[in-house]
Amino acid sequence: MANDVVTIDDLIKKVLSYNHDADIDLLKKAYTFSSEAHMSQTRIEGSPYIEHPLAVASILADMKMDTTTIAAGLLHDTVEDTITTVKDIKGLFGNDIAFLVNALTKLSKMEFMTKEEAQAENFRKMLLAMAEDVRVILIKFADRLHNMNTLEHLPDSKRKRIAAETLDIYAPIANRLGIGWLKTEFEDLSFKFLLPELYGEIVKKIAKRKEEQEGYLKEVVGEIEKRLKEENISGKVSSRVKHSYGIYQKMQKQRITFEQIHDVLGIRIITDTKANCYAVMGIIHSLWTPVPGRFKDYIGVPKSKMYQSLHRTVIGPNGERVEFKIRTEEMNRIAEDGIASHWRYKEKGAFNEKDSRYISWLRELIQSQKEFSDAKDFLEEVKGAVVPDVVYVFTPKGDIKELPVGSTPVDLAYSIHTQVGHRCVGAKVDGKIVPLKYQLRNGDTLEIITSPTHGPSRDWLKFVVTQRAKSRIKQWIKTEERKQSIELGTKLIEEDLRRHSLGPSMLKSDKMLDIAKSLGIQSLEDLFVSVGYGKLSPHQVVNKLLPEKPVEEVVPKTVKPPAEQKGISIKGIDDILYHTAKCCFPIPGDNLVGFITRGKGVTIHNRNCHNLERLAVDDARLVDVEWKQEGDTTYPARLLVETVDRPGILANLSALISSVNVNIRHIEASSTPDKKAHIGFILEVKDKKQISTLIQKIASVDGILRVKR
């Protein structure tokens, strides 16, 4: 769809096919303006830049959007990439289109410390605008889809970054907005660029399975059609293939090989009424044996994105498993197009009551976004709100609450209100007391027990799963730890002042503030916090108040870092002990961070390390770390491999690892009763690139279920 070169005539023809009253003059005007604005520009592969806005507009027309949205799609890059201003757009095309184009223009004029910070702030801007007018995200989806379809022209590192961002953020938001086809496209395209070898292998296996089972599916479809006719029930029956990323996820989640997946192919039945959906399911039950526990009724309890369907797996002919999805035409339209199915907007994309249900999660986030200190926190909260797998639980009043799979009573408490979370001391499920780390199940009725004198525990961070709960607990701990650090830092400086016969009045003097500023700290409170955490010693502070010693008395101090510290530099800190963490085995190329522990110096972690989640609730204890690779130095890295247990697998893996010039320092292996093997390697690697290449090679070996660092 997005790879074909689209002309303005193609676009107009497509729009008129579903909207005979479309404002064609507006589209022509927007095209002419965009074409002239981008005239001197080309895309990276050399094609005229205007092909991109035309492709974006064409995708929006495939989504049957209104002409205002399509015109904004044609103009979406003009303010960012040309001399055009938002004022120009407003003057020529009106407020609506100017609002949409401005919302899609990156904050390029602002200065940010890091790329991540800039990216997060741009997302915040876009999502805030989306809460006002959902067409903002629909245009961004079309823009991203065309970029993903032309990603092969970019350098490998950029390809991977864009694909990871699409998989982490765009696909889950598309899913939450109910746009099923778009979520699938985003996931498959991301998978293709992130793990190309594995993607190619799964695509081949799907095609082979489809070919093998074509006759079988025809038989099942024919049997259903015959029975529907006999029962005089309207119904369109079709077979479908699961998408490659969905199959890969299932392999990872259930730790199985492709050959062990039985429902690669499924059957969809579209009927005319809700009652007939259940009647069709009755027919399926009369023909084949249902698989226990493989039934989901999303018609009775729809998902928050308004998805409705019956899912049922049965043992079909010849003992093969077949998955059925049964729904009405309207349900199918909503399942595929979601919020985009309500494309006829009132003025400025106003939401009706039905549409509002799609973005209630975003509205809640925006209500609470003032609590986030920076855009990265907000982006993490968004990621937490768009998880694909959810459980539905009831409050004692009968209200349904939707939470991610694995959520606990503490997650539910924080979803109600921050103070309910803070004061949560216990919970009852269906009237019985359960532990706070109990994992909620579909249909649980949950009551939260609170105490006004209670506060959160750091241990909660080990089991809560929602970003909202995590951020609120961290915020509370951060505030408490800051209070304690101020007290401790003040006390330590006071004691050092006393040792040098300096009065306590110096503690809050202008001179002390000058010392803080000379150390890069802007307030006395932050100075006391730094001393309380151990980032600064009280001696470093008080020493600056003492008269300078004669030069000859100063004894130079030499600090020689241990061998493992070669190439590591810690921003703003000299002469401090540090070592690499054994929980995450960081290596050059990883995104690193140092964590300050009083009395133990700095521990270097990978920023993705699960232990940081629990430890680093306050940024004051984190320091930036740089790691420059030196020559052929190697570093320890841990790799965990899960595989089908069979003779020779360990020897094969060892040979593969040696073939890429990686030394094995240590191996641990164990097998499980279900014929799986868990193998742990500690390897000597040069950098992240080397281990990433190795992971790809191991993942493509037949029988490998999972590989991770």
PDB file of N, CA and C in Angstrom, residues 410-451:
ATOM      1  N   VAL A 410      -2.045  -3.753  44.870  1.00  0.00           N
ATOM      2  CA  VAL A 410      -1.386  -2.437  44.982  1.00  0.00           C
ATOM      3  C   VAL A 410      -1.552  -1.659  43.674  1.00  0.00           C
ATOM      4  N   ASP A 411      -1.431  -2.369  42.518  1.00  0.00           N
ATOM      5  CA  ASP A 411      -1.645  -1.702  41.221  1.00  0.00           C
ATOM      6  C   ASP A 411      -3.060  -1.146  41.135  1.00  0.00           C
ATOM      7  N   LEU A 412      -4.031  -1.948  41.578  1.00  0.00           N
ATOM      8  CA  LEU A 412      -5.424  -1.491  41.541  1.00  0.00           C
ATOM      9  C   LEU A 412      -5.608  -0.282  42.451  1.00  0.00           C
ATOM     10  N   ALA A 413      -5.016  -0.333  43.651  1.00  0.00           N
ATOM     11  CA  ALA A 413      -5.158   0.773  44.615  1.00  0.00           C
ATOM     12  C   ALA A 413      -4.657   2.081  44.003  1.00  0.00           C
ATOM     13  N   TYR A 414      -3.501   2.028  43.339  1.00  0.00           N
ATOM     14  CA  TYR A 414      -2.964   3.252  42.717  1.00  0.00           C
ATOM     15  C   TYR A 414      -3.791   3.683  41.511  1.00  0.00           C
ATOM     16  N   SER A 415      -4.452   2.734  40.835  1.00  0.00           N
ATOM     17  CA  SER A 415      -5.288   3.119  39.684  1.00  0.00           C
ATOM     18  C   SER A 415      -6.532   3.882  40.153  1.00  0.00           C
ATOM     19  N   ILE A 416      -6.933   3.655  41.419  1.00  0.00           N
ATOM     20  CA  ILE A 416      -8.095   4.368  41.971  1.00  0.00           C
ATOM     21  C   ILE A 416      -7.683   5.791  42.346  1.00  0.00           C
ATOM     22  N   HIS A 417      -6.597   5.894  43.149  1.00  0.00           N
ATOM     23  CA  HIS A 417      -6.106   7.217  43.575  1.00  0.00           C
ATOM     24  C   HIS A 417      -4.735   7.029  44.217  1.00  0.00           C
ATOM     25  N   THR A 418      -3.863   8.018  44.055  1.00  0.00           N
ATOM     26  CA  THR A 418      -2.520   7.930  44.638  1.00  0.00           C
ATOM     27  C   THR A 418      -2.572   7.674  46.138  1.00  0.00           C
ATOM     28  N   GLN A 419      -3.466   8.395  46.849  1.00  0.00           N
ATOM     29  CA  GLN A 419      -3.530   8.238  48.310  1.00  0.00           C
ATOM     30  C   GLN A 419      -4.051   6.862  48.720  1.00  0.00           C
ATOM     31  N   VAL A 420      -4.955   6.285  47.911  1.00  0.00           N
ATOM     32  CA  VAL A 420      -5.447   4.919  48.198  1.00  0.00           C
ATOM     33  C   VAL A 420      -4.269   3.955  48.092  1.00  0.00           C
ATOM     34  N   GLY A 421      -3.412   4.170  47.077  1.00  0.00           N
ATOM     35  CA  GLY A 421      -2.218   3.341  46.914  1.00  0.00           C
ATOM     36  C   GLY A 421      -1.268   3.482  48.093  1.00  0.00           C
ATOM     37  N   HIS A 422      -0.944   4.731  48.445  1.00  0.00           N
ATOM     38  CA  HIS A 422      -0.015   4.980  49.558  1.00  0.00           C
ATOM     39  C   HIS A 422      -0.496   4.325  50.854  1.00  0.00           C
ATOM     40  N   ARG A 423      -1.816   4.364  51.084  1.00  0.00           N
ATOM     41  CA  ARG A 423      -2.359   3.897  52.379  1.00  0.00           C
ATOM     42  C   ARG A 423      -2.820   2.443  52.376  1.00  0.00           C
ATOM     43  N   CYS A 424      -2.571   1.755  51.250  1.00  0.00           N
ATOM     44  CA  CYS A 424      -3.018   0.363  51.124  1.00  0.00           C
ATOM     45  C   CYS A 424      -2.241  -0.538  52.098  1.00  0.00           C
ATOM     46  N   VAL A 425      -2.966  -1.266  52.947  1.00  0.00           N
ATOM     47  CA  VAL A 425      -2.311  -2.191  53.893  1.00  0.00           C
ATOM     48  C   VAL A 425      -2.718  -3.641  53.646  1.00  0.00           C
ATOM     49  N   GLY A 426      -3.782  -3.846  52.874  1.00  0.00           N
ATOM     50  CA  GLY A 426      -4.247  -5.209  52.640  1.00  0.00           C
ATOM     51  C   GLY A 426      -5.309  -5.239  51.563  1.00  0.00           C
ATOM     52  N   ALA A 427      -5.757  -6.448  51.210  1.00  0.00           N
ATOM     53  CA  ALA A 427      -6.777  -6.587  50.169  1.00  0.00           C
ATOM     54  C   ALA A 427      -7.575  -7.865  50.383  1.00  0.00           C
ATOM     55  N   LYS A 428      -8.824  -7.812  49.943  1.00  0.00           N
ATOM     56  CA  LYS A 428      -9.677  -9.003  49.972  1.00  0.00           C
ATOM     57  C   LYS A 428     -10.125  -9.304  48.548  1.00  0.00           C
ATOM     58  N   VAL A 429     -10.008 -10.564  48.148  1.00  0.00           N
ATOM     59  CA  VAL A 429     -10.536 -11.007  46.859  1.00  0.00           C
ATOM     60  C   VAL A 429     -11.695 -11.946  47.151  1.00  0.00           C
ATOM     61  N   ASP A 430     -12.864 -11.565  46.649  1.00  0.00           N
ATOM     62  CA  ASP A 430     -14.097 -12.337  46.897  1.00  0.00           C
ATOM     63  C   ASP A 430     -14.272 -12.604  48.396  1.00  0.00           C
ATOM     64  N   GLY A 431     -13.958 -11.552  49.200  1.00  0.00           N
ATOM     65  CA  GLY A 431     -14.184 -11.624  50.653  1.00  0.00           C
ATOM     66  C   GLY A 431     -13.066 -12.251  51.452  1.00  0.00           C
ATOM     67  N   LYS A 432     -12.028 -12.813  50.776  1.00  0.00           N
ATOM     68  CA  LYS A 432     -10.930 -13.464  51.508  1.00  0.00           C
ATOM     69  C   LYS A 432      -9.662 -12.613  51.422  1.00  0.00           C
ATOM     70  N   ILE A 433      -8.950 -12.512  52.561  1.00  0.00           N
ATOM     71  CA  ILE A 433      -7.701 -11.741  52.595  1.00  0.00           C
ATOM     72  C   ILE A 433      -6.668 -12.401  51.673  1.00  0.00           C
ATOM     73  N   VAL A 434      -5.999 -11.572  50.849  1.00  0.00           N
ATOM     74  CA  VAL A 434      -4.926 -12.080  49.981  1.00  0.00           C
ATOM     75  C   VAL A 434      -3.675 -11.234  50.199  1.00  0.00           C
ATOM     76  N   PRO A 435      -2.472 -11.773  49.901  1.00  0.00           N
ATOM     77  CA  PRO A 435      -1.252 -10.962  50.033  1.00  0.00           C
ATOM     78  C   PRO A 435      -1.276  -9.801  49.040  1.00  0.00           C
ATOM     79  N   LEU A 436      -0.534  -8.741  49.344  1.00  0.00           N
ATOM     80  CA  LEU A 436      -0.497  -7.583  48.437  1.00  0.00           C
ATOM     81  C   LEU A 436       0.137  -7.939  47.095  1.00  0.00           C
ATOM     82  N   LYS A 437       0.963  -8.995  47.042  1.00  0.00           N
ATOM     83  CA  LYS A 437       1.579  -9.360  45.756  1.00  0.00           C
ATOM     84  C   LYS A 437       0.757 -10.404  44.985  1.00  0.00           C
ATOM     85  N   TYR A 438      -0.442 -10.706  45.463  1.00  0.00           N
ATOM     86  CA  TYR A 438      -1.354 -11.625  44.758  1.00  0.00           C
ATOM     87  C   TYR A 438      -1.605 -11.107  43.337  1.00  0.00           C
ATOM     88  N   GLN A 439      -1.509 -12.005  42.334  1.00  0.00           N
ATOM     89  CA  GLN A 439      -1.753 -11.585  40.946  1.00  0.00           C
ATOM     90  C   GLN A 439      -3.238 -11.720  40.613  1.00  0.00           C
ATOM     91  N   LEU A 440      -3.831 -10.612  40.194  1.00  0.00           N
ATOM     92  CA  LEU A 440      -5.274 -10.561  39.936  1.00  0.00           C
ATOM     93  C   LEU A 440      -5.657 -11.466  38.768  1.00  0.00           C
ATOM     94  N   ARG A 441      -6.870 -12.055  38.884  1.00  0.00           N
ATOM     95  CA  ARG A 441      -7.387 -12.915  37.818  1.00  0.00           C
ATOM     96  C   ARG A 441      -8.682 -12.329  37.279  1.00  0.00           C
ATOM     97  N   ASN A 442      -8.993 -12.681  36.032  1.00  0.00           N
ATOM     98  CA  ASN A 442     -10.244 -12.219  35.425  1.00  0.00           C
ATOM     99  C   ASN A 442     -11.430 -12.564  36.325  1.00  0.00           C
ATOM    100  N   GLY A 443     -12.281 -11.565  36.577  1.00  0.00           N
ATOM    101  CA  GLY A 443     -13.508 -11.824  37.342  1.00  0.00           C
ATOM    102  C   GLY A 443     -13.368 -11.651  38.842  1.00  0.00           C
ATOM    103  N   ASP A 444     -12.138 -11.414  39.363  1.00  0.00           N
ATOM    104  CA  ASP A 444     -11.972 -11.185  40.811  1.00  0.00           C
ATOM    105  C   ASP A 444     -12.752  -9.952  41.244  1.00  0.00           C
ATOM    106  N   THR A 445     -13.375 -10.032  42.431  1.00  0.00           N
ATOM    107  CA  THR A 445     -13.957  -8.827  43.053  1.00  0.00           C
ATOM    108  C   THR A 445     -13.000  -8.429  44.163  1.00  0.00           C
ATOM    109  N   LEU A 446     -12.463  -7.225  44.059  1.00  0.00           N
ATOM    110  CA  LEU A 446     -11.359  -6.819  44.923  1.00  0.00           C
ATOM    111  C   LEU A 446     -11.733  -5.647  45.825  1.00  0.00           C
ATOM    112  N   GLU A 447     -11.413  -5.790  47.096  1.00  0.00           N
ATOM    113  CA  GLU A 447     -11.640  -4.704  48.063  1.00  0.00           C
ATOM    114  C   GLU A 447     -10.287  -4.300  48.635  1.00  0.00           C
ATOM    115  N   ILE A 448      -9.975  -3.011  48.619  1.00  0.00           N
ATOM    116  CA  ILE A 448      -8.701  -2.505  49.141  1.00  0.00           C
ATOM    117  C   ILE A 448      -8.895  -2.049  50.591  1.00  0.00           C
ATOM    118  N   ILE A 449      -7.990  -2.485  51.475  1.00  0.00           N
ATOM    119  CA  ILE A 449      -8.039  -2.068  52.885  1.00  0.00           C
ATOM    120  C   ILE A 449      -6.947  -1.015  53.087  1.00  0.00           C
ATOM    121  N   THR A 450      -7.303   0.134  53.676  1.00  0.00           N
ATOM    122  CA  THR A 450      -6.330   1.226  53.843  1.00  0.00           C
ATOM    123  C   THR A 450      -6.172   1.617  55.312  1.00  0.00           C
ATOM    124  N   SER A 451      -5.053   2.297  55.593  1.00  0.00           N
ATOM    125  CA  SER A 451      -4.811   2.859  56.931  1.00  0.00           C
ATOM    126  C   SER A 451      -4.240   4.256  56.758  1.00  0.00           C
TER     127      SER A 451
END
